[in-house]
């Protein structure tokens, strides 16, 4: 059977069908060596020479991620943040970038604290708003437009095809942090994106036990070569065991994301209009500002992430999170267990996140159990 005819869920479940060529093991071995000997001809038997960059344990997970996204190449990093900053590290002094005003809080913190000092010119704009994006790009000067879709923690969805056109018309590339969408729900390259970034710590691994990030390329161009060199020279990589765990996690990616999306939609629909809440933020609700874009662009579901705004203040929100028993009051997202978090507590003073906002990462538990847990916590708080 031709590989191209297979559904991506099949390819993910089988890790692209990779086996150990020596033993036939259906789970390829974990390589722990940091160095690789040359043969009698002084040639390398494979392209591996030193594990700072070319660890054979990365080959399978990188191939799976590139395949699922429909890219030509993928690189693993030691964390989602290491992957996020890699494209910015590849830019040059004076380059202009446009990034969202609301996004995963670590990246703007790095850009303000380090990127600007290294000569990047950064504009923070609502990148889901096409007029704002078009006004922010500077033809010839802007090298990178960054978007996150759906974006933390309000789950705005960017129309990627329109954003790609705006970026390309200005001579810039479009990079998409697609952590919350995963390749199950959105494949940004199909909409014109040039780079896809994942905090693989989240859904790709899915079990809250690996830190990892990935950058995926649509084409091997100049910026990609510099990202490759950046990783090779500085080594922000994960360990071999973590690379194995990530491949194992991705085998169930489709099942997990579909289950989480279904439950998140059920929770969003149940709590919309609830007397203890002012807003339920979820792109699968018709009242969400980007519902139409999400319906067009997200395939088979709207993801496992949503947010509540509670009637009350930050203290009320924290009391709700603490009163949950199934939802664990913890940061992060994308694992099989549900989490709830008051983002204002971790995001710091520059954060634009409403103080009454709770972020929910819906896991794969039974949806009725999760709804009952939230009802009890809202009643108790
Ligand atoms: C968590 C997250 C990151 C950072 O990933 P780490 O693995 O925690 O470094 C980046 N982007 C998004 C959207 C995230 O959710």
Tab-separated table of C-alpha atoms and ligand atoms in Angstrom:
chain	number	residue	atom	x	y	z
A	1	UNK	CA	0.000	0.000	0.000
A	2	UNK	CA	1.308	3.432	-0.930
A	3	UNK	CA	2.176	5.526	2.149
A	4	UNK	CA	0.563	8.620	0.623
A	5	UNK	CA	-2.833	6.943	0.594
A	6	UNK	CA	-2.810	6.352	4.340
A	7	UNK	CA	-4.683	8.597	6.753
A	8	UNK	CA	-2.287	10.584	8.964
A	9	UNK	CA	-3.784	8.860	12.041
A	10	UNK	CA	-2.496	5.591	10.604
A	11	UNK	CA	0.940	7.003	9.886
A	12	UNK	CA	1.144	8.481	13.402
A	13	UNK	CA	-0.007	5.256	15.084
A	14	UNK	CA	2.707	3.297	13.287
A	15	UNK	CA	5.417	5.939	13.684
A	16	UNK	CA	5.610	5.881	9.859
A	17	UNK	CA	6.223	2.132	10.082
A	18	UNK	CA	9.859	2.489	11.139
A	19	UNK	CA	11.531	-0.684	12.402
A	20	UNK	CA	15.016	-1.565	13.535
A	21	UNK	CA	16.724	-2.836	10.351
A	22	UNK	CA	18.861	-5.288	12.357
A	23	UNK	CA	16.298	-6.932	14.655
A	24	UNK	CA	12.944	-5.997	13.137
A	25	UNK	CA	11.913	-4.362	16.421
A	26	UNK	CA	8.759	-2.321	15.707
A	27	UNK	CA	10.005	0.253	18.193
A	28	UNK	CA	13.389	1.455	16.928
A	29	UNK	CA	16.115	1.454	19.604
A	30	UNK	CA	17.061	4.464	21.718
A	31	UNK	CA	20.572	5.591	20.805
A	32	UNK	CA	22.581	6.883	23.747
A	33	UNK	CA	25.991	7.362	22.125
A	34	UNK	CA	27.287	10.917	21.821
A	35	UNK	CA	29.759	10.004	19.081
A	36	UNK	CA	29.883	7.790	15.992
A	37	UNK	CA	32.917	6.006	14.576
A	38	UNK	CA	34.060	6.293	10.986
A	39	UNK	CA	34.652	3.220	8.823
A	40	UNK	CA	37.858	1.866	7.213
A	41	UNK	CA	37.437	4.408	4.412
A	42	UNK	CA	37.189	7.138	7.090
A	43	UNK	CA	33.637	7.799	5.962
A	44	UNK	CA	30.676	7.971	8.369
A	45	UNK	CA	28.402	4.903	8.054
A	46	UNK	CA	25.335	7.164	8.376
A	47	UNK	CA	25.332	10.957	8.423
A	48	UNK	CA	25.728	10.958	12.215
A	49	UNK	CA	28.980	12.186	13.664
A	50	UNK	CA	28.205	13.869	16.996
A	51	UNK	CA	25.019	13.934	19.050
A	52	UNK	CA	24.859	17.667	19.770
A	53	UNK	CA	22.869	17.797	16.582
A	54	UNK	CA	22.688	14.496	14.718
A	55	UNK	CA	21.339	12.098	17.303
A	56	UNK	CA	19.770	9.119	15.467
A	57	UNK	CA	17.070	9.020	18.184
A	58	UNK	CA	15.675	12.232	16.656
A	59	UNK	CA	15.229	10.790	13.168
A	60	UNK	CA	11.909	9.069	13.721
A	61	UNK	CA	10.096	11.772	15.751
A	62	UNK	CA	11.354	14.484	13.375
A	63	UNK	CA	10.170	12.464	10.387
A	64	UNK	CA	6.753	11.918	12.002
A	65	UNK	CA	6.274	15.616	12.801
A	66	UNK	CA	7.368	16.715	9.303
A	67	UNK	CA	5.058	14.118	7.769
A	68	UNK	CA	1.995	15.041	9.843
A	69	UNK	CA	2.455	18.748	9.080
A	70	UNK	CA	3.225	18.130	5.409
A	71	UNK	CA	6.609	19.860	5.706
A	72	UNK	CA	9.955	18.972	4.139
A	73	UNK	CA	11.973	18.901	7.358
A	74	UNK	CA	11.572	19.203	11.129
A	75	UNK	CA	13.953	19.898	13.988
A	76	UNK	CA	13.410	18.921	17.597
A	77	UNK	CA	14.370	21.302	20.395
A	78	UNK	CA	14.761	20.916	24.146
A	79	UNK	CA	11.533	22.833	24.833
A	80	UNK	CA	8.762	24.672	23.085
A	81	UNK	CA	10.432	27.978	23.980
A	82	UNK	CA	13.758	26.814	22.503
A	83	UNK	CA	11.821	26.083	19.296
A	84	UNK	CA	9.953	29.433	19.448
A	85	UNK	CA	13.102	31.541	19.717
A	86	UNK	CA	15.034	29.589	17.050
A	87	UNK	CA	13.508	31.467	14.060
A	88	UNK	CA	14.188	34.802	15.806
A	89	UNK	CA	17.798	33.725	16.508
A	90	UNK	CA	18.119	33.086	12.776
A	91	UNK	CA	17.222	36.707	11.912
A	92	UNK	CA	19.719	39.527	11.594
A	93	UNK	CA	20.330	42.805	13.410
A	94	UNK	CA	17.759	45.376	12.280
A	95	UNK	CA	15.207	42.882	10.971
A	96	UNK	CA	11.590	43.751	11.713
A	97	UNK	CA	9.105	41.195	13.046
A	98	UNK	CA	5.381	41.339	13.765
A	99	UNK	CA	4.081	39.214	16.632
A	100	UNK	CA	0.714	38.959	18.442
A	101	UNK	CA	-0.105	41.291	21.323
A	102	UNK	CA	-1.702	38.333	23.136
A	103	UNK	CA	0.075	34.980	22.895
A	104	UNK	CA	1.941	32.379	24.911
A	105	UNK	CA	3.560	34.706	27.459
A	106	UNK	CA	7.119	33.345	27.241
A	107	UNK	CA	7.807	34.555	23.722
A	108	UNK	CA	6.963	38.266	24.183
A	109	UNK	CA	8.928	38.145	27.428
A	110	UNK	CA	11.977	36.824	25.528
A	111	UNK	CA	11.492	39.298	22.678
A	112	UNK	CA	11.267	42.260	25.072
A	113	UNK	CA	14.108	41.024	27.269
A	114	UNK	CA	16.535	39.681	24.669
A	115	UNK	CA	15.285	39.958	21.070
A	116	UNK	CA	15.137	43.762	21.098
A	117	UNK	CA	18.614	43.967	22.708
A	118	UNK	CA	19.945	41.820	19.879
A	119	UNK	CA	18.708	44.296	17.305
A	120	UNK	CA	15.279	42.981	16.363
A	121	UNK	CA	12.597	45.565	15.778
A	122	UNK	CA	9.368	44.104	17.193
A	123	UNK	CA	5.747	45.198	16.766
A	124	UNK	CA	3.081	43.604	18.972
A	125	UNK	CA	-0.298	43.677	17.200
A	126	UNK	CA	-3.512	41.616	17.207
A	127	UNK	CA	-2.414	39.303	14.367
A	128	UNK	CA	-5.882	37.721	14.114
A	129	UNK	CA	-7.108	41.161	12.957
A	130	UNK	CA	-6.134	41.384	9.278
A	131	UNK	CA	-6.347	45.186	9.131
A	132	UNK	CA	-3.999	45.513	12.096
A	133	UNK	CA	-1.626	42.971	10.574
A	134	UNK	CA	-1.616	44.653	7.158
A	135	UNK	CA	-0.903	48.025	8.795
A	136	UNK	CA	1.981	46.580	10.846
A	137	UNK	CA	4.084	44.907	8.143
A	138	UNK	CA	6.812	47.015	6.522
A	139	UNK	CA	7.500	45.895	2.957
A	140	UNK	CA	11.144	44.974	2.514
A	141	UNK	CA	11.914	45.361	6.245
A	142	UNK	CA	9.620	42.790	7.901
A	143	UNK	CA	11.242	39.367	7.776
A	144	UNK	CA	8.903	37.358	9.977
A	145	UNK	CA	5.226	37.499	10.890
A	146	UNK	CA	4.433	35.304	13.880
A	147	UNK	CA	1.022	34.091	14.828
A	148	UNK	CA	-0.361	31.603	17.285
A	149	UNK	CA	-3.646	29.927	16.375
A	150	UNK	CA	-5.754	29.331	18.375
A	151	UNK	CA	-3.836	31.692	20.655
A	152	UNK	CA	-3.288	31.593	24.381
A	153	UNK	CA	-5.337	32.250	26.438
A	154	UNK	CA	-8.300	33.772	24.567
A	155	UNK	CA	-8.231	31.317	21.609
A	156	UNK	CA	-8.434	33.830	18.793
A	157	UNK	CA	-8.034	32.004	15.477
A	158	UNK	CA	-5.934	33.620	12.743
A	159	UNK	CA	-7.069	33.318	9.123
A	160	UNK	CA	-3.761	31.796	8.048
A	161	UNK	CA	-4.271	32.134	4.293
A	162	UNK	CA	-4.907	35.872	4.597
A	163	UNK	CA	-2.059	36.320	7.077
A	164	UNK	CA	0.279	34.444	4.712
A	165	UNK	CA	-0.690	36.729	1.823
A	166	UNK	CA	-0.052	39.843	3.903
A	167	UNK	CA	3.317	38.487	5.070
A	168	UNK	CA	4.395	37.368	1.606
A	169	UNK	CA	3.348	40.649	-0.046
A	170	UNK	CA	5.695	42.408	2.386
A	171	UNK	CA	8.522	39.958	1.625
A	172	UNK	CA	8.190	38.243	5.022
A	173	UNK	CA	7.635	34.650	6.070
A	174	UNK	CA	4.694	33.466	8.165
A	175	UNK	CA	5.521	31.385	11.240
A	176	UNK	CA	2.633	29.715	13.078
A	177	UNK	CA	2.780	28.438	16.646
A	178	UNK	CA	0.289	25.621	16.098
A	179	UNK	CA	0.656	24.031	19.529
A	180	UNK	CA	-3.055	24.264	20.392
A	181	UNK	CA	-4.321	23.222	16.946
A	182	UNK	CA	-1.926	20.314	16.338
A	183	UNK	CA	-1.678	18.846	12.811
A	184	UNK	CA	-4.865	16.922	13.622
A	185	UNK	CA	-7.004	20.079	13.415
A	186	UNK	CA	-5.005	22.499	11.248
A	187	UNK	CA	-2.118	22.070	8.816
A	188	UNK	CA	-0.763	25.616	8.431
A	189	UNK	CA	1.380	24.834	5.361
A	190	UNK	CA	-1.825	24.125	3.413
A	191	UNK	CA	-2.825	27.732	4.128
A	192	UNK	CA	0.479	29.279	3.054
A	193	UNK	CA	2.566	29.282	6.254
A	194	UNK	CA	6.348	28.908	5.936
A	195	UNK	CA	7.283	27.650	9.406
A	196	UNK	CA	5.243	25.708	11.953
A	197	UNK	CA	6.272	25.648	15.603
A	198	UNK	CA	5.098	23.267	18.295
A	199	UNK	CA	5.540	23.146	22.019
A	200	UNK	CA	5.747	19.342	21.703
A	201	UNK	CA	5.629	19.299	25.509
A	202	UNK	CA	1.890	19.738	25.037
A	203	UNK	CA	-0.314	17.731	22.640
A	204	UNK	CA	2.346	16.068	20.491
A	205	UNK	CA	3.765	14.230	23.491
A	206	UNK	CA	0.492	14.446	25.388
A	207	UNK	CA	1.438	12.929	28.729
A	208	UNK	CA	3.009	15.812	30.677
A	209	UNK	CA	6.303	13.937	30.955
A	210	UNK	CA	8.549	15.354	28.201
A	211	UNK	CA	9.805	18.884	27.502
A	212	UNK	CA	10.229	19.291	23.755
A	213	UNK	CA	9.706	21.688	20.890
A	214	UNK	CA	9.725	21.420	17.121
A	215	UNK	CA	10.185	23.732	14.160
A	216	UNK	CA	8.890	22.434	10.826
A	217	UNK	CA	9.835	23.842	7.409
A	218	UNK	CA	7.714	24.120	4.311
A	219	UNK	CA	10.842	24.683	2.236
A	220	UNK	CA	14.574	24.500	2.900
A	221	UNK	CA	15.500	28.127	2.354
A	222	UNK	CA	17.910	30.627	3.878
A	223	UNK	CA	16.147	31.077	7.211
A	224	UNK	CA	15.796	27.297	7.583
A	225	UNK	CA	19.520	26.768	6.992
A	226	UNK	CA	20.251	29.311	9.726
A	227	UNK	CA	17.840	27.576	12.128
A	228	UNK	CA	19.605	24.275	11.365
A	229	UNK	CA	23.005	25.901	12.044
A	230	UNK	CA	21.731	27.567	15.222
A	231	UNK	CA	20.680	24.222	16.653
A	232	UNK	CA	23.808	22.415	15.464
A	233	UNK	CA	26.106	25.008	17.023
A	234	UNK	CA	24.288	25.659	20.298
A	235	UNK	CA	22.652	22.280	20.961
A	236	UNK	CA	19.231	23.063	22.470
A	237	UNK	CA	18.194	19.436	21.986
A	238	UNK	CA	16.296	16.855	24.013
A	239	UNK	CA	17.711	13.606	25.301
A	240	UNK	CA	17.371	10.285	23.515
A	241	UNK	CA	14.862	8.876	25.998
A	242	UNK	CA	12.660	11.969	25.653
A	243	UNK	CA	12.796	11.622	21.860
A	244	UNK	CA	11.587	8.028	22.201
A	245	UNK	CA	8.780	9.072	24.580
A	246	UNK	CA	7.704	11.775	22.149
A	247	UNK	CA	7.398	9.267	19.312
A	248	UNK	CA	5.387	7.014	21.592
A	249	UNK	CA	3.112	9.878	22.565
A	250	UNK	CA	2.481	10.839	18.943
A	251	UNK	CA	1.210	7.334	18.170
A	252	UNK	CA	-2.032	8.268	19.979
A	253	UNK	CA	-2.124	11.940	18.916
A	254	UNK	CA	-5.255	11.620	16.788
A	255	UNK	CA	-7.275	9.744	19.423
A	256	UNK	CA	-6.267	12.144	22.170
A	257	UNK	CA	-6.898	15.363	20.252
A	258	UNK	CA	-10.254	14.169	18.942
A	259	UNK	CA	-11.374	13.145	22.451
A	260	UNK	CA	-10.189	16.417	24.003
A	261	UNK	CA	-11.895	18.472	21.265
A	262	UNK	CA	-15.211	16.694	21.735
A	263	UNK	CA	-15.150	17.164	25.502
A	264	UNK	CA	-14.031	20.800	25.248
A	265	UNK	CA	-16.956	21.541	22.935
A	266	UNK	CA	-19.349	19.804	25.348
A	267	UNK	CA	-17.938	21.821	28.270
A	268	UNK	CA	-18.065	25.107	26.323
A	269	UNK	CA	-21.679	24.499	25.293
A	270	UNK	CA	-22.686	23.440	28.810
A	271	UNK	CA	-21.153	26.496	30.543
A	272	UNK	CA	-22.002	29.181	27.974
A	273	UNK	CA	-24.385	31.570	29.743
A	274	UNK	CA	-23.683	30.012	33.188
A	275	UNK	CA	-24.677	32.315	36.031
A	276	UNK	CA	-21.184	32.209	37.624
A	277	UNK	CA	-19.401	33.180	34.373
A	278	UNK	CA	-19.287	36.279	32.169
A	279	UNK	CA	-17.656	34.616	29.137
A	280	UNK	CA	-16.762	31.207	27.760
A	281	UNK	CA	-13.944	31.670	25.224
A	282	UNK	CA	-13.881	28.806	22.721
A	283	UNK	CA	-13.602	29.036	18.908
A	284	UNK	CA	-16.246	26.317	18.518
A	285	UNK	CA	-18.986	28.552	19.944
A	286	UNK	CA	-20.923	30.583	17.329
A	287	UNK	CA	-20.511	33.696	19.513
A	288	UNK	CA	-16.699	33.555	19.316
A	289	UNK	CA	-15.294	36.366	17.111
A	290	UNK	CA	-13.409	33.868	14.917
A	291	UNK	CA	-16.030	31.122	14.731
A	292	UNK	CA	-16.362	31.384	10.922
A	293	UNK	CA	-12.597	31.267	10.351
A	294	UNK	CA	-12.265	28.366	12.783
A	295	UNK	CA	-15.055	26.439	11.075
A	296	UNK	CA	-13.290	26.805	7.721
A	297	UNK	CA	-9.741	26.276	8.898
A	298	UNK	CA	-9.973	23.737	11.720
A	299	UNK	CA	-10.853	20.237	10.577
A	300	UNK	CA	-12.800	17.855	12.790
A	301	UNK	CA	-12.868	19.960	15.951
A	302	UNK	CA	-11.892	23.203	17.665
A	303	UNK	CA	-9.306	21.830	20.063
A	304	UNK	CA	-9.113	20.980	23.740
A	305	UNK	CA	-8.386	24.491	25.051
A	306	UNK	CA	-10.921	26.995	26.344
A	307	UNK	CA	-11.124	29.760	28.925
A	308	UNK	CA	-13.715	30.928	31.411
A	309	UNK	CA	-14.075	34.461	32.687
A	310	UNK	CA	-15.653	34.238	36.115
A	311	UNK	CA	-18.023	36.738	37.690
A	312	UNK	CA	-15.695	38.294	40.227
A	313	UNK	CA	-11.996	39.069	40.375
A	314	UNK	CA	-8.651	37.293	40.336
A	315	UNK	CA	-9.310	35.970	43.829
A	316	UNK	CA	-12.624	34.419	42.742
A	317	UNK	CA	-10.919	32.809	39.759
A	318	UNK	CA	-8.167	31.345	41.936
A	319	UNK	CA	-10.771	29.971	44.364
A	320	UNK	CA	-12.568	28.188	41.488
A	321	UNK	CA	-9.311	26.611	40.274
A	322	UNK	CA	-8.420	25.488	43.785
A	323	UNK	CA	-11.896	24.007	44.356
A	324	UNK	CA	-11.651	21.640	41.355
A	325	UNK	CA	-10.684	18.074	42.088
A	326	UNK	CA	-10.498	16.421	38.644
A	327	UNK	CA	-9.102	19.519	36.901
A	328	UNK	CA	-5.657	19.909	38.444
A	329	UNK	CA	-4.731	23.503	39.318
A	330	UNK	CA	-1.529	23.453	37.273
A	331	UNK	CA	0.092	25.248	34.365
A	332	UNK	CA	0.699	23.668	30.926
A	333	UNK	CA	-1.744	22.007	28.559
A	334	UNK	CA	-2.275	19.210	26.083
A	335	UNK	CA	-1.927	16.251	28.443
A	336	UNK	CA	-4.350	13.390	29.000
A	337	UNK	CA	-5.291	14.873	32.382
A	338	UNK	CA	-7.360	18.058	32.576
A	339	UNK	CA	-5.756	21.197	33.993
A	340	UNK	CA	-7.121	24.557	35.105
A	341	UNK	CA	-5.050	27.665	35.639
A	342	UNK	CA	-5.372	31.303	36.605
A	343	UNK	CA	-3.086	32.774	33.937
A	344	UNK	CA	-2.789	36.190	35.578
A	345	UNK	CA	-0.880	34.576	38.453
A	346	UNK	CA	1.971	33.410	36.180
A	347	UNK	CA	2.011	35.971	33.371
A	348	UNK	CA	3.323	38.992	35.261
A	349	UNK	CA	2.682	42.709	34.978
A	350	UNK	CA	2.990	43.084	31.157
A	351	UNK	CA	0.172	40.562	30.634
A	352	UNK	CA	-2.992	41.695	28.853
A	353	UNK	CA	-4.890	38.621	30.074
A	354	UNK	CA	-8.081	39.522	31.970
A	355	UNK	CA	-7.578	38.985	35.701
A	356	UNK	CA	-10.807	36.964	35.962
A	357	UNK	CA	-9.684	34.409	33.340
A	358	UNK	CA	-9.221	30.704	33.959
A	359	UNK	CA	-7.573	28.594	31.255
A	360	UNK	CA	-8.780	25.019	30.891
A	361	UNK	CA	-6.872	22.248	29.181
A	362	UNK	CA	-9.355	19.450	28.636
A	363	UNK	CA	-7.936	15.944	28.869
A	364	UNK	CA	-9.368	12.609	27.832
A	365	UNK	CA	-11.405	11.885	30.967
A	366	UNK	CA	-15.162	11.386	30.709
A	367	UNK	CA	-16.807	14.702	29.755
A	368	UNK	CA	-19.687	14.347	32.233
A	369	UNK	CA	-17.206	13.887	35.087
A	370	UNK	CA	-15.357	17.025	33.996
A	371	UNK	CA	-18.564	19.078	33.752
A	372	UNK	CA	-19.650	17.928	37.232
A	373	UNK	CA	-16.240	18.872	38.645
A	374	UNK	CA	-16.480	22.413	37.225
A	375	UNK	CA	-20.090	22.828	38.377
A	376	UNK	CA	-19.113	21.873	41.934
A	377	UNK	CA	-16.080	24.174	41.925
A	378	UNK	CA	-18.102	27.150	40.642
A	379	UNK	CA	-20.775	26.504	43.282
A	380	UNK	CA	-18.161	26.183	46.070
A	381	UNK	CA	-16.329	29.373	45.086
B	1	LIG	C1	3.808	25.858	26.337
B	1	LIG	C2	3.846	26.661	25.100
B	1	LIG	C3	5.067	27.129	24.602
B	1	LIG	C4	6.376	26.864	25.296
B	1	LIG	O1	6.657	25.479	25.370
B	1	LIG	P1	7.603	24.872	26.515
B	1	LIG	O2	7.783	23.460	26.103
B	1	LIG	O3	6.901	25.066	27.818
B	1	LIG	O4	8.885	25.647	26.461
B	1	LIG	C5	5.049	27.842	23.422
B	1	LIG	N1	3.897	28.087	22.774
B	1	LIG	C6	2.706	27.662	23.229
B	1	LIG	C7	1.471	27.959	22.466
B	1	LIG	C8	2.641	26.937	24.417
B	1	LIG	O5	1.459	26.518	24.872
